[in-house]
mmCIF file of C-alpha atoms in Angstrom:
data_model
loop_
_atom_site.group_PDB
_atom_site.id
_atom_site.type_symbol
_atom_site.label_atom_id
_atom_site.label_comp_id
_atom_site.label_asym_id
_atom_site.label_seq_id
_atom_site.Cartn_x
_atom_site.Cartn_y
_atom_site.Cartn_z
ATOM 1 C CA MET A 1 -11.693 3.282 14.665
ATOM 2 C CA ALA A 2 -9.388 3.737 17.660
ATOM 3 C CA ASN A 3 -5.782 4.877 17.244
ATOM 4 C CA ASN A 4 -4.540 1.628 18.807
ATOM 5 C CA ASP A 5 -6.082 -0.201 15.847
ATOM 6 C CA PHE A 6 -3.341 1.331 13.675
ATOM 7 C CA LYS A 7 0.116 -0.229 13.506
ATOM 8 C CA LYS A 8 2.974 1.589 11.807
ATOM 9 C CA ILE A 9 4.757 -0.522 9.210
ATOM 10 C CA ILE A 10 8.066 0.425 7.573
ATOM 11 C CA VAL A 11 9.092 -1.536 4.467
ATOM 12 C CA LYS A 12 12.639 -0.726 3.383
ATOM 13 C CA ASN A 13 14.468 -0.782 0.064
ATOM 14 C CA VAL A 14 11.819 -2.529 -1.992
ATOM 15 C CA GLU A 15 10.970 -2.383 -5.676
ATOM 16 C CA LEU A 16 7.995 -0.092 -6.153
ATOM 17 C CA LYS A 17 5.214 -1.144 -8.500
ATOM 18 C CA TYR A 18 2.274 0.735 -10.003
ATOM 19 C CA PRO A 19 2.912 3.984 -8.093
ATOM 20 C CA ARG A 20 -0.008 6.409 -8.143
ATOM 21 C CA LEU A 21 1.402 9.210 -5.998
ATOM 22 C CA GLY A 22 1.188 12.311 -8.189
ATOM 23 C CA GLU A 23 -2.613 12.342 -8.306
ATOM 24 C CA THR A 24 -5.571 10.194 -7.371
ATOM 25 C CA PHE A 25 -6.689 7.336 -9.616
ATOM 26 C CA ARG A 26 -9.744 5.108 -9.770
ATOM 27 C CA TYR A 27 -10.405 1.805 -11.504
ATOM 28 C CA ASN A 28 -12.483 1.981 -14.675
ATOM 29 C CA ALA A 29 -14.268 -1.381 -14.782
ATOM 30 C CA ALA A 30 -15.495 -0.883 -18.356
ATOM 31 C CA GLU A 31 -11.994 -0.257 -19.709
ATOM 32 C CA ARG A 32 -10.316 -2.499 -17.107
ATOM 33 C CA ARG A 33 -7.636 0.020 -16.210
ATOM 34 C CA SER A 34 -6.862 2.732 -13.690
ATOM 35 C CA GLU A 35 -7.411 6.344 -14.732
ATOM 36 C CA PRO A 36 -6.616 9.733 -13.164
ATOM 37 C CA CYS A 37 -9.502 11.417 -11.391
ATOM 38 C CA LYS A 38 -10.331 14.119 -8.877
ATOM 39 C CA PRO A 39 -9.873 13.188 -5.192
ATOM 40 C CA THR A 40 -13.631 13.550 -4.704
ATOM 41 C CA ALA A 41 -14.504 10.965 -7.383
ATOM 42 C CA ASN A 42 -15.970 7.655 -6.260
ATOM 43 C CA GLY A 43 -13.138 5.196 -5.569
ATOM 44 C CA ALA A 44 -10.394 7.841 -5.926
ATOM 45 C CA ALA A 45 -7.142 7.019 -4.144
ATOM 46 C CA TRP A 46 -3.390 7.450 -4.133
ATOM 47 C CA SER A 47 -1.686 4.059 -4.029
ATOM 48 C CA ILE A 48 1.612 2.228 -4.130
ATOM 49 C CA SER A 49 2.502 -1.451 -4.491
ATOM 50 C CA TRP A 50 5.766 -3.201 -3.767
ATOM 51 C CA VAL A 51 7.381 -6.602 -4.172
ATOM 52 C CA MET A 52 8.927 -8.725 -1.423
ATOM 53 C CA LYS A 53 10.672 -12.090 -1.400
ATOM 54 C CA GLY A 54 8.624 -14.983 -0.101
ATOM 55 C CA ASP A 55 10.291 -15.287 3.308
ATOM 56 C CA GLU A 56 10.174 -11.529 3.954
ATOM 57 C CA ALA A 57 6.569 -11.368 2.805
ATOM 58 C CA LYS A 58 5.634 -14.223 5.107
ATOM 59 C CA ALA A 59 7.181 -12.414 8.083
ATOM 60 C CA LEU A 60 5.187 -9.287 7.248
ATOM 61 C CA PHE A 61 2.006 -11.326 6.767
ATOM 62 C CA MET A 62 2.401 -12.985 10.169
ATOM 63 C CA ASP A 63 3.092 -9.613 11.820
ATOM 64 C CA LEU A 64 -0.072 -8.171 10.286
ATOM 65 C CA LYS A 65 -2.105 -11.215 11.276
ATOM 66 C CA ALA A 66 -0.877 -10.871 14.870
ATOM 67 C CA HIS A 67 -1.834 -7.190 14.864
ATOM 68 C CA TYR A 68 -5.335 -8.086 13.673
ATOM 69 C CA ALA A 69 -5.729 -10.488 16.578
ATOM 70 C CA ALA A 70 -4.396 -7.903 19.046
ATOM 71 C CA THR A 71 -7.061 -5.372 18.051
ATOM 72 C CA GLY A 72 -9.822 -7.717 19.187
ATOM 73 C CA ALA A 73 -11.570 -7.621 15.826
ATOM 74 C CA LYS A 74 -14.633 -9.887 15.851
ATOM 75 C CA ALA A 75 -14.604 -11.231 12.292
ATOM 76 C CA PRO A 76 -12.226 -14.173 11.634
ATOM 77 C CA PHE A 77 -8.980 -13.124 9.939
ATOM 78 C CA THR A 78 -8.887 -14.131 6.274
ATOM 79 C CA THR A 79 -6.238 -12.078 4.445
ATOM 80 C CA VAL A 80 -4.210 -8.931 3.967
ATOM 81 C CA PHE A 81 -6.268 -7.043 1.414
ATOM 82 C CA GLY A 82 -4.327 -6.136 -1.716
ATOM 83 C CA MET A 83 -1.762 -8.933 -1.268
ATOM 84 C CA GLN A 84 -1.029 -11.178 -4.243
ATOM 85 C CA LYS A 85 1.364 -14.103 -4.537
ATOM 86 C CA GLN A 86 3.291 -13.995 -7.822
ATOM 87 C CA GLU A 87 4.266 -16.924 -10.043
ATOM 88 C CA ASP A 88 7.947 -16.420 -9.229
ATOM 89 C CA GLY A 89 7.310 -16.838 -5.489
ATOM 90 C CA THR A 90 7.493 -13.143 -4.645
ATOM 91 C CA VAL A 91 4.539 -11.368 -3.085
ATOM 92 C CA LEU A 92 2.962 -8.081 -4.110
ATOM 93 C CA PHE A 93 1.515 -5.800 -1.432
ATOM 94 C CA ARG A 94 -0.581 -2.684 -1.952
ATOM 95 C CA ALA A 95 -1.282 0.331 0.234
ATOM 96 C CA LYS A 96 -3.557 3.228 -0.579
ATOM 97 C CA ARG A 97 -4.953 6.484 0.758
ATOM 98 C CA ASN A 98 -8.445 7.432 -0.286
ATOM 99 C CA GLY A 99 -9.028 10.800 -1.904
ATOM 100 C CA THR A 100 -11.473 11.888 0.762
ATOM 101 C CA LYS A 101 -11.915 11.346 4.477
ATOM 102 C CA SER A 102 -15.015 9.714 5.918
ATOM 103 C CA ASN A 103 -16.498 13.175 6.506
ATOM 104 C CA GLY A 104 -16.138 14.079 2.828
ATOM 105 C CA GLU A 105 -13.143 16.406 3.196
ATOM 106 C CA VAL A 106 -10.328 16.015 0.692
ATOM 107 C CA ASN A 107 -7.366 14.108 2.122
ATOM 108 C CA ASN A 108 -3.790 15.332 2.001
ATOM 109 C CA PRO A 109 -1.713 13.247 -0.434
ATOM 110 C CA PRO A 110 0.933 10.870 0.920
ATOM 111 C CA ILE A 111 4.327 12.390 1.715
ATOM 112 C CA VAL A 112 6.884 11.656 -1.021
ATOM 113 C CA ILE A 113 10.552 12.447 -0.375
ATOM 114 C CA GLY A 114 13.894 11.649 -1.963
ATOM 115 C CA GLY A 115 16.990 10.104 -0.456
ATOM 116 C CA ASP A 116 17.866 13.499 1.020
ATOM 117 C CA LYS A 117 14.560 13.554 2.946
ATOM 118 C CA MET A 118 13.431 16.568 0.943
ATOM 119 C CA PRO A 119 10.138 16.615 -1.020
ATOM 120 C CA LEU A 120 10.538 14.805 -4.334
ATOM 121 C CA ALA A 121 10.243 17.311 -7.174
ATOM 122 C CA ASP A 122 8.448 14.887 -9.499
ATOM 123 C CA ARG A 123 6.124 12.494 -7.688
ATOM 124 C CA ASN A 124 5.147 10.687 -10.900
ATOM 125 C CA ILE A 125 7.636 7.857 -10.567
ATOM 126 C CA TRP A 126 7.310 4.596 -12.493
ATOM 127 C CA SER A 127 7.463 0.922 -11.629
ATOM 128 C CA GLY A 128 11.037 -0.194 -11.067
ATOM 129 C CA SER A 129 11.813 2.660 -8.709
ATOM 130 C CA VAL A 130 13.252 1.670 -5.330
ATOM 131 C CA GLY A 131 12.327 3.089 -1.969
ATOM 132 C CA THR A 132 11.019 2.797 1.560
ATOM 133 C CA ILE A 133 7.334 2.911 2.456
ATOM 134 C CA ARG A 134 5.645 3.924 5.680
ATOM 135 C CA CYS A 135 2.063 2.794 6.015
ATOM 136 C CA TRP A 136 -0.518 2.103 8.670
ATOM 137 C CA ALA A 137 -2.097 -1.322 9.097
ATOM 138 C CA ALA A 138 -5.677 -1.434 10.340
ATOM 139 C CA PRO A 139 -8.338 -4.146 10.756
ATOM 140 C CA VAL A 140 -11.263 -3.997 8.331
ATOM 141 C CA THR A 141 -14.216 -6.171 7.368
ATOM 142 C CA ASP A 142 -15.417 -6.486 3.780
ATOM 143 C CA PRO A 143 -19.092 -6.560 2.744
ATOM 144 C CA ASP A 144 -19.091 -10.369 2.887
ATOM 145 C CA GLY A 145 -17.992 -10.346 6.525
ATOM 146 C CA ASN A 146 -14.392 -11.370 5.842
ATOM 147 C CA GLY A 147 -11.943 -9.815 8.267
ATOM 148 C CA GLY A 148 -8.434 -8.754 7.361
ATOM 149 C CA ILE A 149 -5.832 -6.026 7.338
ATOM 150 C CA SER A 150 -5.782 -3.068 4.981
ATOM 151 C CA LEU A 151 -2.636 -1.005 4.459
ATOM 152 C CA PHE A 152 -2.871 2.792 4.189
ATOM 153 C CA VAL A 153 0.099 4.605 2.661
ATOM 154 C CA ASP A 154 1.420 7.523 4.690
ATOM 155 C CA ALA A 155 4.840 8.308 3.195
ATOM 156 C CA VAL A 156 7.251 7.068 0.531
ATOM 157 C CA GLN A 157 10.989 7.711 0.346
ATOM 158 C CA VAL A 158 12.234 7.215 -3.215
ATOM 159 C CA THR A 159 15.929 6.358 -3.242
ATOM 160 C CA GLU A 160 16.143 5.299 -6.905
ATOM 161 C CA ALA A 161 13.580 7.045 -9.091
ATOM 162 C CA VAL A 162 12.596 5.732 -12.508
ATOM 163 C CA TYR A 163 10.717 7.965 -14.931
ATOM 164 C CA GLY A 164 9.447 7.103 -18.380
ATOM 165 C CA GLY A 165 6.613 7.175 -20.832
ATOM 166 C CA GLY A 166 5.134 5.487 -23.858
ATOM 167 C CA GLY A 167 4.506 2.178 -22.114
ATOM 168 C CA LEU A 168 7.891 1.963 -20.399
ATOM 169 C CA ASP A 169 6.081 0.959 -17.207
ATOM 170 C CA ASP A 170 5.903 -2.554 -18.694
ATOM 171 C CA PHE A 171 9.660 -2.954 -18.197
ATOM 172 C CA GLU A 172 11.636 -3.540 -15.050
ATOM 173 C CA ASP A 173 14.657 -1.552 -13.945
ATOM 174 C CA VAL A 174 17.481 -3.975 -13.194
ATOM 175 C CA GLY A 175 19.790 -2.540 -10.565
ATOM 176 C CA PRO A 176 21.949 -3.581 -7.625
ATOM 177 C CA THR A 177 20.394 -5.932 -5.115
ATOM 178 C CA LYS A 178 19.481 -4.295 -1.837
ATOM 179 C CA LYS A 179 18.484 -5.682 1.536
ATOM 180 C CA THR A 180 14.761 -5.430 2.100
ATOM 181 C CA GLY A 181 12.614 -5.874 5.129
ATOM 182 C CA ALA A 182 9.691 -4.633 7.156
ATOM 183 C CA GLY A 183 9.153 -3.455 10.691
ATOM 184 C CA ASP A 184 8.047 -0.499 12.757
ATOM 185 C CA GLY A 185 11.474 0.857 13.715
ATOM 186 C CA ASP A 186 14.228 2.952 12.112
ATOM 187 C CA ASP A 187 11.741 5.315 10.532
ATOM 188 C CA PRO A 188 13.545 7.467 7.903
ATOM 189 C CA PHE A 189 10.610 9.900 7.879
ATOM 190 C CA GLY A 190 10.750 10.729 11.602
ATOM 191 C CA SER A 191 8.205 9.877 14.261
ATOM 192 C CA ALA A 192 4.562 9.859 13.294
ATOM 193 C CA ALA A 193 1.200 8.931 14.705
ATOM 194 C CA PRO A 194 -2.089 8.457 12.886
ATOM 195 C CA ALA A 195 -4.194 11.592 12.757
ATOM 196 C CA ASP A 196 -7.798 11.594 13.918
ATOM 197 C CA ASP A 197 -8.822 10.652 10.391
ATOM 198 C CA PRO A 198 -5.728 10.252 8.181
ATOM 199 C CA PHE A 199 -7.602 8.015 5.774
ATOM 200 C CA SER A 200 -11.168 7.401 4.770
ATOM 201 C CA THR A 201 -12.028 4.948 7.542
ATOM 202 C CA SER A 202 -14.912 3.134 5.904
ATOM 203 C CA ALA A 203 -15.614 0.027 7.954
ATOM 204 C CA ASN A 204 -16.504 -2.045 4.922
ATOM 205 C CA PRO A 205 -14.058 -1.622 2.036
ATOM 206 C CA ALA A 206 -14.823 -3.636 -1.073
ATOM 207 C CA PRO A 207 -11.528 -4.994 -2.451
ATOM 208 C CA ALA A 208 -11.433 -5.911 -6.110
ATOM 209 C CA ALA A 209 -11.735 -9.584 -7.000
ATOM 210 C CA SER A 210 -8.105 -9.564 -8.124
ATOM 211 C CA GLN A 211 -7.110 -8.681 -4.549
ATOM 212 C CA GLN A 212 -8.922 -11.628 -2.987
ATOM 213 C CA VAL A 213 -6.480 -14.292 -4.063
ATOM 214 C CA MET A 214 -5.662 -15.889 -0.732
ATOM 215 C CA ASP A 215 -8.055 -18.643 0.324
ATOM 216 C CA ASP A 216 -6.010 -20.146 3.112
ATOM 217 C CA GLU A 217 -4.868 -18.318 6.242
ATOM 218 C CA ILE A 218 -1.161 -18.615 5.478
ATOM 219 C CA PRO A 219 -0.589 -18.454 1.718
ATOM 220 C CA TRP A 220 2.816 -20.205 1.735
#
């Protein structure tokens, strides 16, 4: 995969959901839940999801679709993998970084910093935290030949951290409303470029069925 296939995306001041940044997780199909695992385990990944309003999500979707076309990918564009439209009209996006590179070497975890741009002492934040995400968008094709964009998390700035336990991840943190948005400018992490192999660059990722929820090209 060429470096020009990667597009830097910055999503600012969004509610973070299902953060898995402290260690790698994988999905246990038998128990139908994610569980901690070693980075070398099959399906191991760090991941982060976030919520956007419908109009902001649509703008991001169209930007990602345009990037897919610009890469010259051969398969028809079908979706942004990991994107889900919610019942309340908001849209959930997901970015991940696999535990290992395509050559089998263990990946470095995503960068996680606080509002002061210093490393966050406790990376095990909970849903309801607020922050800014830097990820890379790249064209991929699934095993069925469906083309789309996958998002690979590179760095997360946590400006409002929520920590908890005992099932508190089921609750939302209600705080002040902040302006959200996405783009490739005003990077709070500093300049960055994709490394030779910053992610596992498998050409044929197999997204879970729950991720393939968009049947039409523009899901609005």
